[in-house]
Coordinates of N, CA and C in Angstrom, one line a residue:
M1 N -97.1 -46.1 20.3 CA -96.6 -45.0 19.5 C -97.1 -45.1 18.1
I2 N -97.6 -44.0 17.5 CA -98.0 -44.0 16.1 C -96.8 -44.0 15.2
P3 N -96.8 -44.8 14.2 CA -95.7 -44.8 13.3 C -95.6 -43.5 12.5
A4 N -94.4 -43.0 12.2 CA -94.1 -41.8 11.6 C -94.9 -41.7 10.2
E5 N -94.9 -42.8 9.5 CA -95.6 -42.8 8.2 C -97.1 -42.5 8.3
V6 N -97.7 -43.0 9.4 CA -99.1 -42.8 9.6 C -99.3 -41.3 10.0
E7 N -98.5 -40.8 10.9 CA -98.6 -39.3 11.2 C -98.4 -38.5 10.0
Y8 N -97.5 -38.8 9.1 CA -97.2 -38.0 7.9 C -98.5 -38.0 7.0
R9 N -99.1 -39.2 6.9 CA -100.2 -39.3 6.0 C -101.4 -38.5 6.6
I10 N -101.6 -38.5 7.9 CA -102.7 -37.8 8.5 C -102.4 -36.3 8.3
A11 N -101.2 -35.9 8.5 CA -100.8 -34.4 8.4 C -101.0 -34.0 6.9
Y12 N -100.6 -34.8 6.0 CA -100.7 -34.5 4.6 C -102.2 -34.4 4.2
Y13 N -103.1 -35.2 4.7 CA -104.5 -35.1 4.5 C -105.0 -33.8 5.0
F14 N -104.7 -33.5 6.3 CA -105.2 -32.2 6.9 C -104.7 -31.1 6.1
F15 N -103.4 -31.1 5.7 CA -102.8 -30.0 4.9 C -103.6 -29.7 3.6
R16 N -103.9 -30.8 2.9 CA -104.6 -30.6 1.6 C -106.1 -30.4 1.8
M17 N -106.7 -30.9 2.8 CA -108.2 -30.8 2.9 C -108.7 -29.7 3.7
Y18 N -108.0 -29.3 4.8 CA -108.6 -28.3 5.7 C -107.9 -27.0 5.8
L19 N -106.6 -27.0 5.4 CA -105.9 -25.7 5.5 C -106.4 -24.8 4.4
P20 N -106.8 -23.6 4.8 CA -107.3 -22.7 3.8 C -106.2 -22.4 2.7
D21 N -106.7 -22.3 1.4 CA -105.8 -22.1 0.3 C -104.8 -21.0 0.5
E22 N -105.2 -19.9 1.0 CA -104.3 -18.7 1.2 C -103.2 -19.1 2.1
V23 N -103.4 -19.9 3.1 CA -102.4 -20.3 4.1 C -101.4 -21.3 3.4
R24 N -102.0 -22.2 2.6 CA -101.2 -23.2 1.9 C -100.2 -22.4 0.9
F25 N -100.8 -21.4 0.2 CA -100.0 -20.7 -0.8 C -98.9 -19.9 -0.1
Q26 N -99.2 -19.4 1.1 CA -98.1 -18.6 1.8 C -97.0 -19.6 2.2
I27 N -97.4 -20.8 2.7 CA -96.3 -21.8 3.0 C -95.5 -22.2 1.8
E28 N -96.2 -22.5 0.7 CA -95.5 -22.9 -0.5 C -94.6 -21.8 -1.0
D29 N -95.1 -20.5 -1.0 CA -94.3 -19.4 -1.4 C -93.0 -19.2 -0.5
R30 N -93.1 -19.5 0.7 CA -92.0 -19.4 1.6 C -91.0 -20.6 1.5
L31 N -91.5 -21.8 1.3 CA -90.6 -22.9 1.3 C -90.1 -23.4 0.0
L32 N -90.9 -23.2 -1.1 CA -90.5 -23.7 -2.4 C -89.2 -23.1 -2.9
P33 N -88.9 -21.8 -2.8 CA -87.6 -21.3 -3.3 C -86.4 -22.0 -2.6
T34 N -86.5 -22.2 -1.3 CA -85.4 -22.8 -0.6 C -85.3 -24.3 -1.1
C35 N -86.4 -24.9 -1.2 CA -86.4 -26.4 -1.6 C -85.9 -26.5 -3.0
M36 N -86.3 -25.6 -3.9 CA -85.9 -25.8 -5.3 C -84.4 -25.5 -5.6
W37 N -83.8 -24.7 -4.8 CA -82.4 -24.3 -5.1 C -81.4 -25.0 -4.2
S38 N -81.9 -26.0 -3.4 CA -81.0 -26.7 -2.5 C -81.1 -28.2 -2.8
E39 N -80.1 -28.9 -2.5 CA -80.1 -30.3 -2.6 C -80.8 -30.9 -1.3
E40 N -81.5 -32.0 -1.5 CA -82.3 -32.6 -0.4 C -81.4 -32.7 0.9
E41 N -80.2 -33.2 0.7 CA -79.4 -33.4 1.9 C -78.9 -32.1 2.6
D42 N -79.0 -31.0 1.9 CA -78.6 -29.7 2.4 C -79.7 -28.9 3.1
L43 N -80.9 -29.4 2.9 CA -82.1 -28.7 3.6 C -82.1 -29.0 5.1
D44 N -82.4 -27.9 5.8 CA -82.7 -28.0 7.2 C -84.2 -28.3 7.4
H45 N -84.6 -29.5 7.6 CA -86.0 -29.8 7.6 C -86.6 -29.2 8.9
D46 N -85.9 -29.1 10.0 CA -86.5 -28.5 11.2 C -86.8 -27.0 10.9
E47 N -85.9 -26.3 10.2 CA -86.1 -24.9 9.9 C -87.3 -24.8 9.0
L48 N -87.5 -25.6 8.0 CA -88.6 -25.6 7.1 C -89.9 -25.8 7.8
V49 N -89.9 -26.7 8.7 CA -91.1 -27.0 9.5 C -91.4 -25.8 10.4
R50 N -90.4 -25.2 11.0 CA -90.6 -24.0 11.8 C -91.3 -22.8 11.0
W51 N -90.7 -22.6 9.8 CA -91.3 -21.6 9.0 C -92.8 -21.8 8.7
A52 N -93.1 -23.1 8.3 CA -94.5 -23.4 8.0 C -95.4 -23.2 9.3
V53 N -94.9 -23.7 10.4 CA -95.7 -23.6 11.6 C -95.9 -22.1 12.0
E54 N -94.9 -21.3 11.8 CA -95.1 -19.9 12.1 C -96.2 -19.3 11.3
I55 N -96.2 -19.6 10.0 CA -97.3 -19.1 9.1 C -98.6 -19.6 9.5
I56 N -98.7 -20.9 9.8 CA -100.0 -21.5 10.2 C -100.5 -20.9 11.5
D57 N -99.6 -20.7 12.5 CA -100.0 -20.1 13.7 C -100.5 -18.7 13.6
E58 N -99.8 -17.9 12.7 CA -100.1 -16.5 12.5 C -101.5 -16.4 11.8
Q59 N -101.7 -17.2 10.8 CA -102.9 -17.1 9.9 C -104.1 -17.7 10.6
L60 N -103.9 -18.7 11.4 CA -105.1 -19.4 12.0 C -105.2 -19.1 13.5
E61 N -104.7 -18.0 13.9 CA -104.6 -17.6 15.3 C -105.9 -18.0 16.1
D62 N -107.0 -17.5 15.7 CA -108.3 -17.7 16.4 C -109.3 -18.6 15.7
K63 N -108.9 -19.3 14.7 CA -109.8 -20.1 14.0 C -109.9 -21.5 14.5
R64 N -111.1 -22.1 14.4 CA -111.4 -23.5 14.8 C -111.7 -24.3 13.6
F65 N -111.5 -25.6 13.7 CA -111.9 -26.5 12.7 C -113.0 -27.4 13.2
K66 N -113.9 -27.8 12.3 CA -114.9 -28.7 12.6 C -114.7 -30.1 12.0

């Protein structure tokens, strides 16, 4: 099994290097207000991930990465 920290670092690299800026901006626009106005322990991390994945799936529907 791959350690969670390694998966996180790979995902972070992909997010910053390969995700188109407009998709990143949409994700940040959707998640930041919730994150800014809530305490860390009050955040529903699963919901935040779902929101981001929905945006990524919608925006990258037919795109491929090299």
